[in-house]
mmCIF file of C-alpha atoms in Angstrom:
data_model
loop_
_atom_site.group_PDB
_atom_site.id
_atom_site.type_symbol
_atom_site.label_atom_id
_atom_site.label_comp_id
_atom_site.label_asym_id
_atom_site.label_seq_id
_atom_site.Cartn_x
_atom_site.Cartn_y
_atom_site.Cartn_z
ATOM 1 C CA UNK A 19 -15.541 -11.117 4.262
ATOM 2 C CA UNK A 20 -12.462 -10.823 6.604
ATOM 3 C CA UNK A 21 -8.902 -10.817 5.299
ATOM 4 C CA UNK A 22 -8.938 -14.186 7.130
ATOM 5 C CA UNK A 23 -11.155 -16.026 4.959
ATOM 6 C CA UNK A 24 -9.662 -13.937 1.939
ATOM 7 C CA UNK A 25 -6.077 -15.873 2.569
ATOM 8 C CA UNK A 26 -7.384 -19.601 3.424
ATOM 9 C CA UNK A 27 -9.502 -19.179 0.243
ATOM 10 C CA UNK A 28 -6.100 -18.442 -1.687
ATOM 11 C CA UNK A 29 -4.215 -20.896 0.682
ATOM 12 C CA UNK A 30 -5.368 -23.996 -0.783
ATOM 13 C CA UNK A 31 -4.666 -22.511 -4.491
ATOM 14 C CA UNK A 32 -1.426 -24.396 -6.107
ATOM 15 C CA UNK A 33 0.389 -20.879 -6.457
ATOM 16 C CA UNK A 34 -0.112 -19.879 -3.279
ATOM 17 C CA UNK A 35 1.561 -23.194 -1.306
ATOM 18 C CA UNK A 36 4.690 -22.365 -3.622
ATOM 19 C CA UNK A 37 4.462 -19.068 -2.538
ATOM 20 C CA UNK A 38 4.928 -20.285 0.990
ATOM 21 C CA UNK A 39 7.382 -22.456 0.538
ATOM 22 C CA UNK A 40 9.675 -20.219 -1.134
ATOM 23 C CA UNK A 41 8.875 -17.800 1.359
ATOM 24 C CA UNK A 42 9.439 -20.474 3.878
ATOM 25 C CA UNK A 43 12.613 -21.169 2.596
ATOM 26 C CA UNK A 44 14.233 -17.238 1.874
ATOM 27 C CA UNK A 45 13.453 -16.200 5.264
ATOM 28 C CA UNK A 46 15.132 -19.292 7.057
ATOM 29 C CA UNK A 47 18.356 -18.718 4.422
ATOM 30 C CA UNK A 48 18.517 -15.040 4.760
ATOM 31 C CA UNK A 49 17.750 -11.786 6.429
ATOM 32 C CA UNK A 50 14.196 -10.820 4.517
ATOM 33 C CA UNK A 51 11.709 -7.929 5.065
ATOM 34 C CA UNK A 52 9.971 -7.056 6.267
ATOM 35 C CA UNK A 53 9.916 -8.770 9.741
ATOM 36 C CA UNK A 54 8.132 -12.233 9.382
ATOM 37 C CA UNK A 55 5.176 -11.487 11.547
ATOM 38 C CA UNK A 56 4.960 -8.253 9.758
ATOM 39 C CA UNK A 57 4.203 -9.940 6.034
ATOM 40 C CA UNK A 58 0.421 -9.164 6.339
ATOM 41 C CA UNK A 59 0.492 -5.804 8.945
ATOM 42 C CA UNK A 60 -1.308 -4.201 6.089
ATOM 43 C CA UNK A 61 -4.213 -6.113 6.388
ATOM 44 C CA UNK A 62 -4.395 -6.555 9.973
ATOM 45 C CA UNK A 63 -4.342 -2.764 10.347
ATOM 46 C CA UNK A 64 -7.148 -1.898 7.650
ATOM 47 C CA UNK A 65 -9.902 -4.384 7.441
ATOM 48 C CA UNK A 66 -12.014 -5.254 4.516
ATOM 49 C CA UNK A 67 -15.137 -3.451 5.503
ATOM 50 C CA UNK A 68 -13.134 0.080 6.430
ATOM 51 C CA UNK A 69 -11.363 0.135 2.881
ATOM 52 C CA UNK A 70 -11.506 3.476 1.048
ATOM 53 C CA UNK A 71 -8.172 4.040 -0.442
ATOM 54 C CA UNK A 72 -5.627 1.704 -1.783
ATOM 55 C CA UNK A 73 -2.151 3.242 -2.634
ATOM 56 C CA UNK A 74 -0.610 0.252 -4.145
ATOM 57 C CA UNK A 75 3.454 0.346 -4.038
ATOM 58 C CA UNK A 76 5.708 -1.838 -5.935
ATOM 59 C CA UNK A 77 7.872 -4.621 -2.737
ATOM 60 C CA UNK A 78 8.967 -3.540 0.464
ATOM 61 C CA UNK A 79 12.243 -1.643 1.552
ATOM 62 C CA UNK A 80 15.138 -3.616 1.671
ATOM 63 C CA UNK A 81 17.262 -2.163 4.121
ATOM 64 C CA UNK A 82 17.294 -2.703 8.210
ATOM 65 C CA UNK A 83 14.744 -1.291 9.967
ATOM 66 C CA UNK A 84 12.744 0.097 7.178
ATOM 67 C CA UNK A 85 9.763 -2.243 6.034
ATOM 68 C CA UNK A 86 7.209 -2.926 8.576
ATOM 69 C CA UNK A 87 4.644 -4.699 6.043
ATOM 70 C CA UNK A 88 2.720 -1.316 4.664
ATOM 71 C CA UNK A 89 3.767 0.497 1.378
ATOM 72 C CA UNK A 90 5.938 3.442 1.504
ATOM 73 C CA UNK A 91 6.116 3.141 5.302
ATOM 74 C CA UNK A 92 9.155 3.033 7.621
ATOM 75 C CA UNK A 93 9.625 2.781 11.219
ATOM 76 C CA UNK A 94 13.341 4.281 11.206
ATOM 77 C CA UNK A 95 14.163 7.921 11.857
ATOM 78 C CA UNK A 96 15.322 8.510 8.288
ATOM 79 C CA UNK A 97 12.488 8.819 5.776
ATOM 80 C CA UNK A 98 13.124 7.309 2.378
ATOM 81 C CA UNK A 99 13.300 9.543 -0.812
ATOM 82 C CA UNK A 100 9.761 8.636 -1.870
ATOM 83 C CA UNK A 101 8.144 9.073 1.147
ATOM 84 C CA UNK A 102 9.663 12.607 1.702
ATOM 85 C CA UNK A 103 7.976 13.180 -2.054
ATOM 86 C CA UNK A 104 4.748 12.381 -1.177
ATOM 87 C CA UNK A 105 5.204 14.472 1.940
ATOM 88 C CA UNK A 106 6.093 17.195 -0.329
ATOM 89 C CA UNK A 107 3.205 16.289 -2.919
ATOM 90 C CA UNK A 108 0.802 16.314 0.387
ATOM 91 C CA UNK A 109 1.822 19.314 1.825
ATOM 92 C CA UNK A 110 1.640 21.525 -1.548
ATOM 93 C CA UNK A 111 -1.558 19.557 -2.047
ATOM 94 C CA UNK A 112 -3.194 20.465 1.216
ATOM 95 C CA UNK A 113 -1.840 23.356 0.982
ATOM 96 C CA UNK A 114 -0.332 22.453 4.615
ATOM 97 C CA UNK A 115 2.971 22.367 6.585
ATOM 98 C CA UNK A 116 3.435 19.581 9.275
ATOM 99 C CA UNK A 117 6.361 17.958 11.299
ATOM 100 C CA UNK A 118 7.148 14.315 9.450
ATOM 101 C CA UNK A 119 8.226 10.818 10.500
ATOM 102 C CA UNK A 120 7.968 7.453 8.548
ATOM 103 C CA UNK A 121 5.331 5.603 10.502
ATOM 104 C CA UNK A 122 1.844 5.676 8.261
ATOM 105 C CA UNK A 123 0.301 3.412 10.221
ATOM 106 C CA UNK A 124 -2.390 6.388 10.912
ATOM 107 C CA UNK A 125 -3.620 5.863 7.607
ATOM 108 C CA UNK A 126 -3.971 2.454 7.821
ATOM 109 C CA UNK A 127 -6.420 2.641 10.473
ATOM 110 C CA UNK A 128 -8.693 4.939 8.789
ATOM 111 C CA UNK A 129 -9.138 3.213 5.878
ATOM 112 C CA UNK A 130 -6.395 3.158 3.790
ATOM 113 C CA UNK A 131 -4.836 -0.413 2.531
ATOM 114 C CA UNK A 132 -1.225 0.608 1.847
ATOM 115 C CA UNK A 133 -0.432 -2.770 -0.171
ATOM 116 C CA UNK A 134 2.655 -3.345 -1.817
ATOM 117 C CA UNK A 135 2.453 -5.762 -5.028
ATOM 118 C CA UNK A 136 5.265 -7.960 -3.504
ATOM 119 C CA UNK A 137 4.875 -8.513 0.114
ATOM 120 C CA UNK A 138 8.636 -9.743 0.672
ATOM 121 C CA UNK A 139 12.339 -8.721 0.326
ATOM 122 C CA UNK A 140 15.785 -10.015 1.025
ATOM 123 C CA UNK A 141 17.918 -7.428 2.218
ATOM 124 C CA UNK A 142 19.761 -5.087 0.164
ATOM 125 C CA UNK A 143 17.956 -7.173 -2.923
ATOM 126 C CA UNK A 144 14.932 -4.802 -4.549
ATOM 127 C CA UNK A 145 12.794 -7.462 -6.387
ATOM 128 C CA UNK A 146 14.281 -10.382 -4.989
ATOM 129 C CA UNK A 147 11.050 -12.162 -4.126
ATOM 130 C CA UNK A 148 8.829 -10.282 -6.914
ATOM 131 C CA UNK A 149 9.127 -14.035 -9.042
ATOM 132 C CA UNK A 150 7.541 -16.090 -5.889
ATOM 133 C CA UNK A 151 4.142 -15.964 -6.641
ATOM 134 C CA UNK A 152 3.220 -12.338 -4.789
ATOM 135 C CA UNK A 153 1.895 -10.537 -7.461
ATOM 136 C CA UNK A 154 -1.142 -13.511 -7.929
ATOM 137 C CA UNK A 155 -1.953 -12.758 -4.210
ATOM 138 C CA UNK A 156 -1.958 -9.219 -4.100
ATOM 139 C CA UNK A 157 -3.755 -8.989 -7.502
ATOM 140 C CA UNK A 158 -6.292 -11.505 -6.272
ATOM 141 C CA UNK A 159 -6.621 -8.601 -4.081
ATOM 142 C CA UNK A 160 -7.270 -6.030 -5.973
ATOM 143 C CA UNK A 161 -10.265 -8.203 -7.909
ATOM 144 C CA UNK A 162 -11.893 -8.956 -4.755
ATOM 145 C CA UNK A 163 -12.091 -5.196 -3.997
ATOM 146 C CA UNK A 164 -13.234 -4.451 -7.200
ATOM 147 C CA UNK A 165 -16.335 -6.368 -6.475
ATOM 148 C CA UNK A 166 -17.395 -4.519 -3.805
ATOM 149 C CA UNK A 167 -19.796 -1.592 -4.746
ATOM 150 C CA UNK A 168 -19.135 1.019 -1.962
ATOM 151 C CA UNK A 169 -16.734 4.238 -3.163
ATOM 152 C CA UNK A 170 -13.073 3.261 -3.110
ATOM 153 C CA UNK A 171 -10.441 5.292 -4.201
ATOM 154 C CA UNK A 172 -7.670 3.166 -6.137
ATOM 155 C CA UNK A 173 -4.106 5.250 -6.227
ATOM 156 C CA UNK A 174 -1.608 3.835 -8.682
ATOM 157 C CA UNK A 175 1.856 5.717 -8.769
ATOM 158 C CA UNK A 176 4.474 4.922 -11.273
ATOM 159 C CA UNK A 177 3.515 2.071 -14.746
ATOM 160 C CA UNK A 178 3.595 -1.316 -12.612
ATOM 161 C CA UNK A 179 0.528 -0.175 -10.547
ATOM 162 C CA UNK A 180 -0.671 1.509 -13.533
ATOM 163 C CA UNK A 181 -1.261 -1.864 -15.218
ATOM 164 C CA UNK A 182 -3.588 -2.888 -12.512
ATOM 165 C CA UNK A 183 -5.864 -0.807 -13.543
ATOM 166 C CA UNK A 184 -6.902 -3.897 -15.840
ATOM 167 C CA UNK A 185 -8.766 -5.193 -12.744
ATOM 168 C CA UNK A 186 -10.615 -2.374 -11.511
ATOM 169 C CA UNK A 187 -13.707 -2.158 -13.568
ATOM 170 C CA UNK A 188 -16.180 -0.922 -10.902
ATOM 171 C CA UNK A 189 -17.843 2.324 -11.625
ATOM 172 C CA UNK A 190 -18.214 3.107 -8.027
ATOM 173 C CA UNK A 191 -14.692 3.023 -7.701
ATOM 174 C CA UNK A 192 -12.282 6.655 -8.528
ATOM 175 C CA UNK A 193 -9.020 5.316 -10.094
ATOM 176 C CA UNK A 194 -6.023 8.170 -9.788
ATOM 177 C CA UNK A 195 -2.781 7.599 -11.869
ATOM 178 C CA UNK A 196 0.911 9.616 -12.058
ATOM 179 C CA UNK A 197 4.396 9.022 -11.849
ATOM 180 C CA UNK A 198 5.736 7.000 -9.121
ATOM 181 C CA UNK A 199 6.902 9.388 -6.065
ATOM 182 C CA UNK A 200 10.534 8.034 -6.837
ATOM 183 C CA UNK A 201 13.623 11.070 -7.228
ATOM 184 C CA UNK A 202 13.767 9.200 -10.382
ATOM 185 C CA UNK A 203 10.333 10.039 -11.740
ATOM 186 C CA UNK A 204 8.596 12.320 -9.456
ATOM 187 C CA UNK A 205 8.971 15.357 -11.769
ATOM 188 C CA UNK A 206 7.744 13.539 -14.403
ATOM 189 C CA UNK A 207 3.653 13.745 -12.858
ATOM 190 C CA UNK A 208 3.915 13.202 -9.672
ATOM 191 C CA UNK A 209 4.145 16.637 -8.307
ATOM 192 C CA UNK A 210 1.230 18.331 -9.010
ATOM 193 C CA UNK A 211 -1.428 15.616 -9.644
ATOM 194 C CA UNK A 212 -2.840 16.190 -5.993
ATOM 195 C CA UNK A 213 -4.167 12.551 -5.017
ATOM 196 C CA UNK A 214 -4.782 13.289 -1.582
ATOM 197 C CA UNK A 215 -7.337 16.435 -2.532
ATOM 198 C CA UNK A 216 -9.052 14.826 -5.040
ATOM 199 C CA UNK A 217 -9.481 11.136 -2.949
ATOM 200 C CA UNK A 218 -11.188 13.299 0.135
ATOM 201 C CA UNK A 219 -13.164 15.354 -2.625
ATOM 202 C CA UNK A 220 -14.513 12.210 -3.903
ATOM 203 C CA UNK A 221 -14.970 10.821 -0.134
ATOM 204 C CA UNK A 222 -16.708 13.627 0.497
ATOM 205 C CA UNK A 223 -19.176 13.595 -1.944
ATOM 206 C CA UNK A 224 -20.319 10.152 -1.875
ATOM 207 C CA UNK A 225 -21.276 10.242 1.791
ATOM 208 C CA UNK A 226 -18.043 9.069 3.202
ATOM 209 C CA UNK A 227 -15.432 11.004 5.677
ATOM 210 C CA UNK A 228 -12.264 12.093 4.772
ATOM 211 C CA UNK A 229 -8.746 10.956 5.229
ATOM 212 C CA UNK A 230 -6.883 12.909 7.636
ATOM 213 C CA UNK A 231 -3.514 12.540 5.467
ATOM 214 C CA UNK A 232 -1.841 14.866 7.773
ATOM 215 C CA UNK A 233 -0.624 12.686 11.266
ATOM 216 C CA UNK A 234 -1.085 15.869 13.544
ATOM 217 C CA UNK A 235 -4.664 16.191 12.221
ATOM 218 C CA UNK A 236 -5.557 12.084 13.129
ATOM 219 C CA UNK A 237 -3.802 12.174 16.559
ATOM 220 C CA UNK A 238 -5.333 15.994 17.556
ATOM 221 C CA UNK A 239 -9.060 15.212 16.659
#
């Protein structure tokens, strides 16, 4: 299946032409993120078929030139507080220093879907769109994938992602849980429960290569 298919199969569900409409409508009454053509960058960068990881975040940033349509990822020069803790998580993880900037679009092209639950923001309004019919979509999502036997490693920071795991039953799938990377919880579980170690250990042994979390290592092979 392509993403393509995946979204005219929801398209002519009731919930979803609401969700377009009132998507419709907040982006022609107000600055939203991220950038329009951007909504669905997630899945244009990481296909169905090349899906090994999901890190599922919560809606996208909703300040100027942050969101760019993948979870946790910013094109900007200044890198949000929870990205620079799952730097920090990575790096004591891998056991690994590296230079950082926002972009993750590296990951996305090997395999990892970084999906937010919302795919819309207004700006300076966290949640604003999180009633519009988003979390149907991306939860739809998540079921598909969790029909699909291959190894896939499902990442859930923080107790909204953590409630998805209701919908990932497969036991070829690896399901990691902690605290989100947020200041506000990151101490609570976060830091120390090395997801990017144990997804390429799991990778690894079922045949499939690993993620090369660190950008330096992607853009040098």
């Amino acid at each position: 299946m392509l993403w393509e298919d995946f979204i005219k199969s929801e398209s002519e569900k009731e919930y979803y032409k609401e969700l377009k409409n009132k998507v419709t409508e907040a982006y022609n009454k107000n600055i939203c993120y991220p950038p329009y053509k951007n909504i669905f960058h997630a899945l244009t960068l990481t296909k169905i078929d090349d899906v090994k990881v999901v890190i599922l975040g919560q809606d996208p940033y909703h300040e100027p030139n942050q969101a760019h349509g993948l979870a946790f990822s910013v094109l900007c020069e200044k890198i949000p507080p929870s990205l620079i803790n799952i730097y920090k998580e990575m790096a004591t993880d891998l056991n690994r220093s590296f230079s950082q900037d926002g972009n993750l679009e590296y990951l996305a092209k090997q395999g990892v879907l970084l999906l937010n639950s919302t795919l819309t923001v207004t700006k300076g309004q966290a949640y604003s769109h999180s009633s519009f019919g988003w979390e149907i979509f991306t939860d739809n999502i998540l079921k598909m994938l969790n029909t699909i036997d291959r190894p896939m490693v499902f990442i859930l920071w923080g107790n909204p992602a953590i409630r998805k795991k209701v919908y990932l039953t497969n036991p070829n799938h690896l399901i990691l849980t902690s605290a989100h990377p947020s200041p506000l919880s990151a101490y609570r579980g976060f830091f120390g429960s090395k997801p990017f170690s144990k997804t390429n250990e799991y990778l690894r042994k079922n045949g499939l290569s690993e993620i090369k979390w660190i950008k330096e290592d992607y853009f040098n092979d």
